[in-house]
Each structure stands twice: as structure tokens, then as C-alpha cells.
PDB file of C-alpha atoms in Angstrom:
ATOM      1  CA  MET A  20    -117.299  71.411  62.918  1.00 44.00           C
ATOM      2  CA  GLU A  21    -115.481  68.270  64.007  1.00 43.00           C
ATOM      3  CA  ALA A  22    -116.949  64.985  62.880  1.00 44.00           C
ATOM      4  CA  THR A  23    -115.718  61.563  63.920  1.00 44.00           C
ATOM      5  CA  GLN A  24    -116.513  57.982  62.910  1.00 44.00           C
ATOM      6  CA  LEU A  25    -119.169  59.063  60.387  1.00 42.00           C
ATOM      7  CA  SER A  26    -119.046  55.731  58.622  1.00 43.00           C
ATOM      8  CA  ALA A  27    -120.420  54.045  61.752  1.00 43.00           C
ATOM      9  CA  TYR A  28    -123.812  55.760  61.376  1.00 43.00           C
ATOM     10  CA  PRO A  29    -126.505  55.545  58.683  1.00 47.00           C
ATOM     11  CA  ASN A  30    -126.429  58.489  56.278  1.00 45.00           C
ATOM     12  CA  HIS A  31    -129.979  59.573  57.119  1.00 45.00           C
ATOM     13  CA  ALA A  32    -128.938  59.978  60.789  1.00 46.00           C
ATOM     14  CA  ILE A  33    -125.762  61.933  59.977  1.00 46.00           C
ATOM     15  CA  LEU A  34    -126.836  64.394  57.332  1.00 47.00           C
ATOM     16  CA  PRO A  35    -129.063  66.597  59.515  1.00 56.00           C
ATOM     17  CA  ILE A  36    -126.260  66.947  62.051  1.00 58.00           C
ATOM     18  CA  ILE A  37    -123.244  67.467  59.824  1.00 55.00           C
ATOM     19  CA  HIS A  38    -125.032  70.355  58.137  1.00 61.00           C
ATOM     20  CA  MET A  39    -125.575  72.105  61.458  1.00 71.00           C
ATOM     21  CA  SER A  40    -123.412  75.038  62.382  1.00 75.00           C
ATOM     22  CA  LYS A  41    -121.449  75.307  65.587  1.00 75.00           C
ATOM     23  CA  SER A  42    -124.023  77.768  66.956  1.00 75.00           C
ATOM     24  CA  GLU A  43    -126.718  75.130  66.403  1.00 80.00           C
ATOM     25  CA  LEU A  44    -124.738  72.226  67.853  1.00 85.00           C
ATOM     26  CA  ILE A  45    -123.680  73.915  71.094  1.00 85.00           C
ATOM     27  CA  PRO A  46    -127.257  74.328  72.413  1.00 86.00           C
ATOM     28  CA  LYS A  47    -127.985  70.715  71.528  1.00 86.00           C
ATOM     29  CA  ALA A  48    -124.873  69.588  73.416  1.00 86.00           C
ATOM     30  CA  PHE A  49    -125.907  71.786  76.322  1.00 81.00           C
ATOM     31  CA  SER A  50    -129.413  70.295  76.338  1.00 86.00           C
ATOM     32  CA  LEU A  51    -128.140  66.716  76.118  1.00 87.00           C
ATOM     33  CA  ARG A  52    -125.774  67.305  79.023  1.00 84.00           C
ATOM     34  CA  LYS A  53    -128.570  68.797  81.135  1.00 83.00           C
ATOM     35  CA  SER A  54    -130.639  65.696  80.453  1.00 85.00           C
ATOM     36  CA  GLY A  55    -127.860  63.626  82.048  1.00 83.00           C
ATOM     37  CA  LYS A  56    -125.974  62.351  79.004  1.00 85.00           C
ATOM     38  CA  SER A  57    -122.289  61.606  79.371  1.00 86.00           C
ATOM     39  CA  ILE A  58    -119.603  63.515  77.471  1.00 83.00           C
ATOM     40  CA  LEU A  59    -118.919  60.409  75.375  1.00 83.00           C
ATOM     41  CA  GLU A  60    -122.596  59.922  74.555  1.00 86.00           C
ATOM     42  CA  ILE A  61    -122.910  63.561  73.452  1.00 85.00           C
ATOM     43  CA  SER A  62    -119.836  63.272  71.232  1.00 86.00           C
ATOM     44  CA  ARG A  63    -121.334  60.208  69.556  1.00 86.00           C
ATOM     45  CA  ILE A  64    -124.815  61.701  69.137  1.00 86.00           C
ATOM     46  CA  LEU A  65    -123.545  64.966  67.638  1.00 88.00           C
ATOM     47  CA  HIS A  66    -120.555  63.376  65.841  1.00 85.00           C
ATOM     48  CA  ILE A  67    -118.035  65.670  67.472  1.00 86.00           C
ATOM     49  CA  SER A  68    -114.846  64.882  69.289  1.00 88.00           C
ATOM     50  CA  LYS A  69    -114.912  64.030  72.974  1.00 85.00           C
ATOM     51  CA  SER A  70    -112.728  67.043  73.777  1.00 89.00           C
ATOM     52  CA  THR A  71    -115.147  69.374  71.965  1.00 90.00           C
ATOM     53  CA  SER A  72    -118.096  67.839  73.780  1.00 85.00           C
ATOM     54  CA  SER A  73    -116.324  68.324  77.104  1.00 87.00           C
ATOM     55  CA  MET A  74    -115.440  71.945  76.336  1.00 88.00           C
ATOM     56  CA  TRP A  75    -118.965  72.876  75.264  1.00 87.00           C
ATOM     57  CA  CYS A  76    -120.553  71.269  78.311  1.00 86.00           C
ATOM     58  CA  ARG A  77    -118.040  72.226  80.971  1.00 85.00           C
ATOM     59  CA  ASP A  78    -120.392  74.721  82.647  1.00 85.00           C
ATOM     60  CA  VAL A  79    -123.324  72.310  82.928  1.00 82.00           C
ATOM     61  CA  LYS A  80    -123.787  71.021  86.470  1.00 83.00           C
ATOM     62  CA  LEU A  81    -125.348  67.598  86.818  1.00 83.00           C
ATOM     63  CA  THR A  82    -127.658  66.712  89.691  1.00 85.00           C
ATOM     64  CA  LYS A  83    -126.550  64.120  92.219  1.00 84.00           C
ATOM     65  CA  SER A  84    -129.005  61.609  90.781  1.00 85.00           C
ATOM     66  CA  GLN A  85    -127.654  62.218  87.262  1.00 83.00           C
ATOM     67  CA  GLN A  86    -124.078  61.804  88.513  1.00 83.00           C
ATOM     68  CA  LYS A  87    -125.039  58.573  90.284  1.00 84.00           C
ATOM     69  CA  LYS A  88    -126.743  57.273  87.154  1.00 84.00           C
ATOM     70  CA  LEU A  89    -123.710  58.088  84.990  1.00 81.00           C
ATOM     71  CA  HIS A  90    -121.337  56.421  87.469  1.00 84.00           C
ATOM     72  CA  GLU A  91    -123.528  53.331  87.497  1.00 83.00           C
ATOM     73  CA  LYS A  92    -123.606  53.276  83.700  1.00 81.00           C
ATOM     74  CA  MET A  93    -119.815  53.647  83.558  1.00 81.00           C
ATOM     75  CA  ARG A  94    -119.460  50.761  85.994  1.00 81.00           C
ATOM     76  CA  LEU A  95    -121.845  48.608  83.957  1.00 80.00           C
ATOM     77  CA  ASP A  96    -120.141  49.534  80.673  1.00 79.00           C
ATOM     78  CA  GLY A  97    -116.800  48.650  82.213  1.00 77.00           C
ATOM     79  CA  HIS A  98    -118.161  45.304  83.372  1.00 72.00           C
ATOM     80  CA  LEU A  99    -119.613  44.566  79.943  1.00 73.00           C
ATOM     81  CA  GLY A 100    -116.329  45.588  78.369  1.00 77.00           C
ATOM     82  CA  ARG A 101    -114.449  43.165  80.590  1.00 81.00           C
ATOM     83  CA  LEU A 102    -116.926  40.406  79.709  1.00 77.00           C
ATOM     84  CA  ARG A 103    -116.453  41.099  75.997  1.00 83.00           C
ATOM     85  CA  GLY A 104    -112.689  41.098  76.475  1.00 82.00           C
ATOM     86  CA  ALA A 105    -112.874  37.817  78.387  1.00 83.00           C
ATOM     87  CA  GLN A 106    -114.976  36.276  75.607  1.00 85.00           C
ATOM     88  CA  VAL A 107    -112.489  37.443  72.978  1.00 85.00           C
ATOM     89  CA  ASN A 108    -109.644  35.887  74.973  1.00 87.00           C
ATOM     90  CA  LYS A 109    -111.652  32.700  75.408  1.00 88.00           C
ATOM     91  CA  ASP A 110    -112.334  32.498  71.669  1.00 87.00           C
ATOM     92  CA  LYS A 111    -108.637  33.063  70.954  1.00 90.00           C
ATOM     93  CA  LYS A 112    -107.725  30.306  73.409  1.00 91.00           C
ATOM     94  CA  ILE A 113    -110.171  27.853  71.809  1.00 92.00           C
ATOM     95  CA  ALA A 114    -108.878  28.679  68.321  1.00 92.00           C
ATOM     96  CA  SER A 115    -105.284  28.294  69.499  1.00 93.00           C
ATOM     97  CA  GLN A 116    -106.035  24.951  71.165  1.00 92.00           C
ATOM     98  CA  PHE A 117    -107.758  23.699  67.998  1.00 91.00           C
ATOM     99  CA  ALA A 118    -104.775  24.747  65.858  1.00 93.00           C
ATOM    100  CA  ALA A 119    -102.414  23.033  68.313  1.00 93.00           C
ATOM    101  CA  ALA A 120    -104.499  19.841  68.167  1.00 91.00           C
ATOM    102  CA  VAL A 121    -104.355  19.811  64.349  1.00 91.00           C
ATOM    103  CA  TRP A 122    -100.596  20.418  64.427  1.00 92.00           C
ATOM    104  CA  ALA A 123    -100.009  17.680  66.996  1.00 90.00           C
ATOM    105  CA  LYS A 124    -102.127  15.182  65.072  1.00 89.00           C
ATOM    106  CA  ASN A 125    -100.050  15.794  61.954  1.00 90.00           C
ATOM    107  CA  ILE A 126     -96.677  15.570  63.672  1.00 90.00           C
ATOM    108  CA  VAL A 127     -97.230  12.629  66.047  1.00 87.00           C
ATOM    109  CA  PRO A 128     -97.443   9.334  64.136  1.00 83.00           C
ATOM    110  CA  THR A 129     -99.320   6.204  65.158  1.00 87.00           C
ATOM    111  CA  ILE A 130     -97.480   4.643  68.102  1.00 88.00           C
ATOM    112  CA  THR A 131     -95.362   1.576  67.323  1.00 92.00           C
ATOM    113  CA  GLU A 132     -94.068  -1.173  69.586  1.00 93.00           C
ATOM    114  CA  ARG A 133     -90.725   0.624  69.753  1.00 94.00           C
ATOM    115  CA  ASP A 134     -92.545   3.824  70.704  1.00 94.00           C
ATOM    116  CA  ARG A 135     -94.273   1.938  73.516  1.00 95.00           C
ATOM    117  CA  LEU A 136     -90.935   0.632  74.756  1.00 96.00           C
ATOM    118  CA  MET A 137     -89.315   4.078  74.720  1.00 96.00           C
ATOM    119  CA  THR A 138     -92.346   5.757  76.294  1.00 96.00           C
ATOM    120  CA  GLY A 139     -92.358   3.281  79.174  1.00 97.00           C
ATOM    121  CA  ILE A 140     -88.644   3.832  79.770  1.00 97.00           C
ATOM    122  CA  ALA A 141     -89.099   7.601  79.709  1.00 96.00           C
ATOM    123  CA  LEU A 142     -92.091   7.460  82.076  1.00 97.00           C
ATOM    124  CA  TYR A 143     -90.185   5.324  84.565  1.00 97.00           C
ATOM    125  CA  TRP A 144     -87.233   7.698  84.236  1.00 96.00           C
ATOM    126  CA  ALA A 145     -89.590  10.527  85.223  1.00 94.00           C
ATOM    127  CA  GLU A 146     -91.996   8.873  87.672  1.00 94.00           C
ATOM    128  CA  GLY A 147     -90.606   5.467  88.681  1.00 95.00           C
ATOM    129  CA  SER A 148     -88.697   4.656  91.842  1.00 94.00           C
ATOM    130  CA  LYS A 149     -84.967   4.725  91.214  1.00 92.00           C
ATOM    131  CA  SER A 150     -83.947   4.844  94.850  1.00 88.00           C
ATOM    132  CA  PRO A 151     -81.731   2.034  96.160  1.00 83.00           C
ATOM    133  CA  ARG A 152     -84.082   1.880  99.173  1.00 83.00           C
ATOM    134  CA  THR A 153     -86.730   0.203  96.995  1.00 81.00           C
ATOM    135  CA  THR A 154     -85.735  -3.279  95.937  1.00 86.00           C
ATOM    136  CA  GLY A 155     -88.110  -3.728  93.016  1.00 94.00           C
ATOM    137  CA  PHE A 156     -90.083  -2.060  90.251  1.00 97.00           C
ATOM    138  CA  VAL A 157     -92.342   0.680  91.657  1.00 97.00           C
ATOM    139  CA  PHE A 158     -94.277   3.222  89.597  1.00 97.00           C
ATOM    140  CA  VAL A 159     -96.504   5.787  91.310  1.00 97.00           C
ATOM    141  CA  ASN A 160     -98.951   8.207  89.717  1.00 97.00           C
ATOM    142  CA  SER A 161    -102.520   9.516  89.933  1.00 96.00           C
ATOM    143  CA  ASP A 162    -103.177   9.669  86.181  1.00 96.00           C
ATOM    144  CA  PRO A 163    -105.297   6.617  85.254  1.00 97.00           C
ATOM    145  CA  ILE A 164    -104.116   6.656  81.619  1.00 97.00           C
ATOM    146  CA  MET A 165    -100.468   6.684  82.677  1.00 97.00           C
ATOM    147  CA  ILE A 166    -101.014   3.895  85.194  1.00 98.00           C
ATOM    148  CA  LYS A 167    -102.891   1.816  82.610  1.00 98.00           C
ATOM    149  CA  PHE A 168    -100.126   2.383  80.060  1.00 98.00           C
ATOM    150  CA  MET A 169     -97.418   1.229  82.481  1.00 98.00           C
ATOM    151  CA  HIS A 170     -99.514  -1.786  83.524  1.00 98.00           C
ATOM    152  CA  ASP A 171     -99.896  -2.827  79.883  1.00 97.00           C
ATOM    153  CA  TRP A 172     -96.233  -1.956  79.205  1.00 98.00           C
ATOM    154  CA  LEU A 173     -95.118  -4.399  81.880  1.00 97.00           C
ATOM    155  CA  ILE A 174     -97.241  -7.181  80.421  1.00 97.00           C
ATOM    156  CA  GLY A 175     -97.023  -6.507  76.679  1.00 96.00           C
ATOM    157  CA  ILE A 176     -93.526  -5.054  76.267  1.00 96.00           C
ATOM    158  CA  VAL A 177     -91.429  -6.258  79.213  1.00 95.00           C
ATOM    159  CA  LEU A 178     -93.370  -9.573  79.314  1.00 96.00           C
ATOM    160  CA  ILE A 179     -94.031  -9.620  83.056  1.00 96.00           C
ATOM    161  CA  PRO A 180     -96.711 -12.140  84.136  1.00 96.00           C
ATOM    162  CA  LYS A 181     -99.899 -10.286  85.086  1.00 96.00           C
ATOM    163  CA  GLU A 182    -100.199 -12.230  88.338  1.00 96.00           C
ATOM    164  CA  SER A 183     -96.910 -10.641  89.483  1.00 97.00           C
ATOM    165  CA  ILE A 184     -98.415  -7.146  89.443  1.00 97.00           C
ATOM    166  CA  VAL A 185     -99.700  -5.699  92.716  1.00 97.00           C
ATOM    167  CA  ALA A 186    -101.181  -2.311  93.534  1.00 98.00           C
ATOM    168  CA  GLN A 187    -101.769   0.008  96.470  1.00 98.00           C
ATOM    169  CA  VAL A 188    -103.961   3.106  96.659  1.00 98.00           C
ATOM    170  CA  SER A 189    -102.873   6.172  98.591  1.00 97.00           C
ATOM    171  CA  ILE A 190    -105.595   8.735  99.276  1.00 95.00           C
ATOM    172  CA  ASN A 191    -106.574  11.375 101.799  1.00 93.00           C
ATOM    173  CA  GLU A 192    -108.536  10.308 104.875  1.00 93.00           C
ATOM    174  CA  ILE A 193    -111.558  12.372 103.769  1.00 92.00           C
ATOM    175  CA  HIS A 194    -112.156   9.801 101.000  1.00 93.00           C
ATOM    176  CA  ARG A 195    -112.419   6.845 103.393  1.00 93.00           C
ATOM    177  CA  TYR A 196    -116.211   6.745 103.024  1.00 94.00           C
ATOM    178  CA  ARG A 197    -115.887   6.118  99.251  1.00 94.00           C
ATOM    179  CA  ILE A 198    -112.856   3.812  99.307  1.00 96.00           C
ATOM    180  CA  GLU A 199    -114.847   0.923  97.799  1.00 96.00           C
ATOM    181  CA  THR A 200    -115.626   3.109  94.796  1.00 96.00           C
ATOM    182  CA  VAL A 201    -111.968   4.085  94.507  1.00 97.00           C
ATOM    183  CA  LEU A 202    -110.693   0.499  94.703  1.00 97.00           C
ATOM    184  CA  ASN A 203    -113.308  -0.732  92.253  1.00 97.00           C
ATOM    185  CA  PHE A 204    -112.265   1.981  89.805  1.00 97.00           C
ATOM    186  CA  TRP A 205    -108.604   0.882  89.774  1.00 98.00           C
ATOM    187  CA  SER A 206    -109.517  -2.800  89.826  1.00 97.00           C
ATOM    188  CA  HIS A 207    -111.773  -2.379  86.801  1.00 97.00           C
ATOM    189  CA  LEU A 208    -109.284  -0.160  84.940  1.00 97.00           C
ATOM    190  CA  LEU A 209    -106.427  -2.641  85.287  1.00 97.00           C
ATOM    191  CA  ASP A 210    -108.558  -5.797  85.295  1.00 97.00           C
ATOM    192  CA  LEU A 211    -106.736  -6.552  88.530  1.00 97.00           C
ATOM    193  CA  PRO A 212    -108.477  -8.628  91.248  1.00 96.00           C
ATOM    194  CA  ARG A 213    -109.066  -6.882  94.561  1.00 96.00           C
ATOM    195  CA  ASN A 214    -106.858  -9.431  96.314  1.00 96.00           C
ATOM    196  CA  LYS A 215    -103.948  -7.934  94.354  1.00 97.00           C
ATOM    197  CA  PHE A 216    -104.393  -4.642  96.211  1.00 97.00           C
ATOM    198  CA  SER A 217    -102.434  -4.014  99.400  1.00 96.00           C
ATOM    199  CA  ASN A 218    -104.055  -2.192 102.305  1.00 96.00           C
ATOM    200  CA  THR A 219    -104.968   1.364 101.337  1.00 96.00           C
ATOM    201  CA  SER A 220    -102.690   4.081 102.652  1.00 96.00           C
ATOM    202  CA  PHE A 221    -104.804   6.909 104.091  1.00 95.00           C
ATOM    203  CA  ILE A 222    -103.135  10.305 104.277  1.00 92.00           C
ATOM    204  CA  LYS A 223    -103.911  12.062 107.560  1.00 88.00           C
ATOM    205  CA  SER A 224    -103.248  15.667 106.516  1.00 80.00           C
ATOM    206  CA  ARG A 225    -106.372  17.822 106.702  1.00 73.00           C
ATOM    207  CA  GLN A 226    -107.588  19.422 103.486  1.00 67.00           C
ATOM    208  CA  LYS A 227    -108.833  22.987 103.883  1.00 64.00           C
ATOM    209  CA  LYS A 228    -111.417  22.713 101.119  1.00 63.00           C
ATOM    210  CA  ILE A 229    -113.305  20.129  99.108  1.00 67.00           C
ATOM    211  CA  HIS A 230    -112.294  20.294  95.444  1.00 67.00           C
ATOM    212  CA  GLU A 231    -114.766  20.140  92.562  1.00 75.00           C
ATOM    213  CA  ASN A 232    -113.388  16.763  91.425  1.00 81.00           C
ATOM    214  CA  HIS A 233    -113.838  15.240  94.895  1.00 84.00           C
ATOM    215  CA  GLU A 234    -116.259  12.543  93.744  1.00 87.00           C
ATOM    216  CA  ILE A 235    -114.175  11.544  90.724  1.00 90.00           C
ATOM    217  CA  TYR A 236    -110.775  11.604  92.411  1.00 93.00           C
ATOM    218  CA  TYR A 237    -109.237   8.175  92.837  1.00 95.00           C
ATOM    219  CA  GLY A 238    -106.045   8.928  94.704  1.00 95.00           C
ATOM    220  CA  VAL A 239    -102.534   7.839  93.792  1.00 97.00           C
ATOM    221  CA  LEU A 240    -101.792   4.298  92.694  1.00 97.00           C
ATOM    222  CA  ARG A 241     -98.556   2.512  93.530  1.00 97.00           C
ATOM    223  CA  LEU A 242     -97.948  -0.063  90.809  1.00 97.00           C
ATOM    224  CA  SER A 243     -95.318  -2.656  91.714  1.00 96.00           C
ATOM    225  CA  VAL A 244     -94.120  -6.103  90.681  1.00 97.00           C
ATOM    226  CA  SER A 245     -93.442  -8.991  93.047  1.00 95.00           C
ATOM    227  CA  ARG A 246     -89.839 -10.214  93.221  1.00 94.00           C
ATOM    228  CA  SER A 247     -88.718  -7.651  90.673  1.00 95.00           C
ATOM    229  CA  THR A 248     -85.234  -6.586  91.746  1.00 94.00           C
ATOM    230  CA  PHE A 249     -83.728  -7.788  88.475  1.00 95.00           C
ATOM    231  CA  LEU A 250     -86.553  -6.116  86.515  1.00 96.00           C
ATOM    232  CA  LYS A 251     -85.717  -2.829  88.204  1.00 96.00           C
ATOM    233  CA  TYR A 252     -82.048  -3.233  87.288  1.00 95.00           C
ATOM    234  CA  LYS A 253     -83.007  -3.875  83.656  1.00 96.00           C
ATOM    235  CA  VAL A 254     -85.266  -0.831  83.506  1.00 96.00           C
ATOM    236  CA  LEU A 255     -82.598   1.354  85.118  1.00 96.00           C
ATOM    237  CA  GLN A 256     -80.062   0.169  82.540  1.00 96.00           C
ATOM    238  CA  MET A 257     -82.506   1.003  79.725  1.00 96.00           C
ATOM    239  CA  ILE A 258     -82.855   4.460  81.246  1.00 96.00           C
ATOM    240  CA  GLU A 259     -79.051   4.865  81.218  1.00 96.00           C
ATOM    241  CA  ILE A 260     -78.974   3.976  77.516  1.00 96.00           C
ATOM    242  CA  LEU A 261     -81.793   6.440  76.824  1.00 95.00           C
ATOM    243  CA  LYS A 262     -79.994   9.142  78.829  1.00 93.00           C
ATOM    244  CA  ALA A 263     -76.795   8.556  76.856  1.00 94.00           C
ATOM    245  CA  ASN A 264     -78.669   8.827  73.559  1.00 92.00           C
ATOM    246  CA  VAL A 265     -80.444  11.994  74.723  1.00 91.00           C
ATOM    247  CA  ALA A 266     -77.127  13.498  75.849  1.00 91.00           C
ATOM    248  CA  GLN A 267     -75.644  12.714  72.417  1.00 89.00           C
ATOM    249  CA  VAL A 268     -78.523  14.498  70.689  1.00 89.00           C
ATOM    250  CA  VAL A 269     -78.134  17.483  73.023  1.00 88.00           C
ATOM    251  CA  ARG A 270     -74.417  17.717  72.371  1.00 83.00           C
ATOM    252  CA  ALA A 271     -75.011  17.508  68.616  1.00 82.00           C
ATOM    253  CA  GLY A 272     -77.541  20.318  68.851  1.00 76.00           C
ATOM    254  CA  VAL A 273     -75.160  22.525  70.843  1.00 69.00           C
ATOM    255  CA  SER A 274     -72.280  21.978  68.434  1.00 62.00           C
TER     256      SER A 274
END
């Protein structure tokens, strides 16, 4: 007799079965199949292989209701299996994110004034206006933390007077009804008076659906500095120095 996965069952449940002969097991398999059990269920109950269970029960014809019930059970088992798999993947993701957070905390030191300077340069390199069509310092983004950082960078690192900073919100037309909330959010975040905000730019394109973050979306903020042509030139030159240093590091790594 074939027996599989015996360790998964209590001894008192296994012993009566493993001492049965083939001639005793076949009728039991036959009876279980007639009652509507699946081939897999029979193999587990009798502790035989699935192929043996299938061979012994091949002549048993199930009723339509039994077939329907088995198909429904297979569908449900498959769904439960997918849910278990999804939970396993979710747990792995959470564990991986936690490990990454621990690693990052150990490798990234407390930010210094020099770090603030370099971060601001890098952010403007990535997100600031470098086009000759804009005459001054312009930084545009929707991330409140990034906007706040650049606002404080201008004042604390580049030593720009706060009163020189102006802002403009750009947001889709569907948010017009909550524009006061949006403007108050940015004004409070930057401690910037409302009279320092230019007229809001409303985007006319139609959105096909309302996103889940609709009520906490605050558009894109254009952060600029009055009479800042020379400031822009200085920032662009700092970017060129940073680019040269980065290129030197890259070349050293390649060689």
C-alpha cells in the first residue's frame, strides 16, 4: 500500500488505515468517491497517492450535483489559495520594507548644512527651471515636503529674503470648489501670506475619474523668487560644479 505524508496526521488516525490491505482500501475509496469526495480528498483520507486514488475510482460516475459541488469547492479552494498566496507576498513585502528602513536609517547620517546645500542644488538640477525662457529662480513640484525644503533652502542656505518668495498653484478645474482649502494649505505650510500667491492656474483638461486622494490633493506649486535672475545664474553654476564632480566620480568608477 502507498502511504504519503503520514507525519501530517495524528498516529491514532493513521494506524487503522495503514494496517488495511489493498482489498480493504479499494472499497473504502469506492464508497468515498460515490459520496462525492474528490480524488485528492480520498488520497488524503486513505493516505494513498493521488494517482492510486484516481485509478481505483476511475469507474465511479458522479452525479451532476456532485460534479457541481466539487467544481465549486475547487473554485473556492483556488480562491483561498490565492488569498493565502497574496497574504504571504504581503508579509514578505512588509518584512522587506522594514529591513530596508533599518538599513537606510543606519546608512544615512543626520543631515548637515552642507547636505542641505547639496540637496537643494540636486533638487533644482532635477526639478528646477533651467530654461533660458525663464528669467529667474523657478521650482515646481506637487510634493509638499520638497516644496517646503526648497522654500527653507532659499531662506536658510542661499539667504534669500522671505518677502522675495512668491507662489502660484496649478490645479485641475475640478478642484475649483475647494481652492480656498488648497491655498490655505500651501499658505500655512510655507507661512506665506495669501497676497504672495499669484492667481491660481486652473487646468482645463477633463479627468475621467475622481481619484481616492481627491480631497487631500493640493495641486502643483510654482515656487519663485522676485528679481532673481542672478540667483538663477548662481544656482545653475552650482549645478555645473556638482555635475563636474559627479562626472569625475563616474569616470573613477569606470576606470
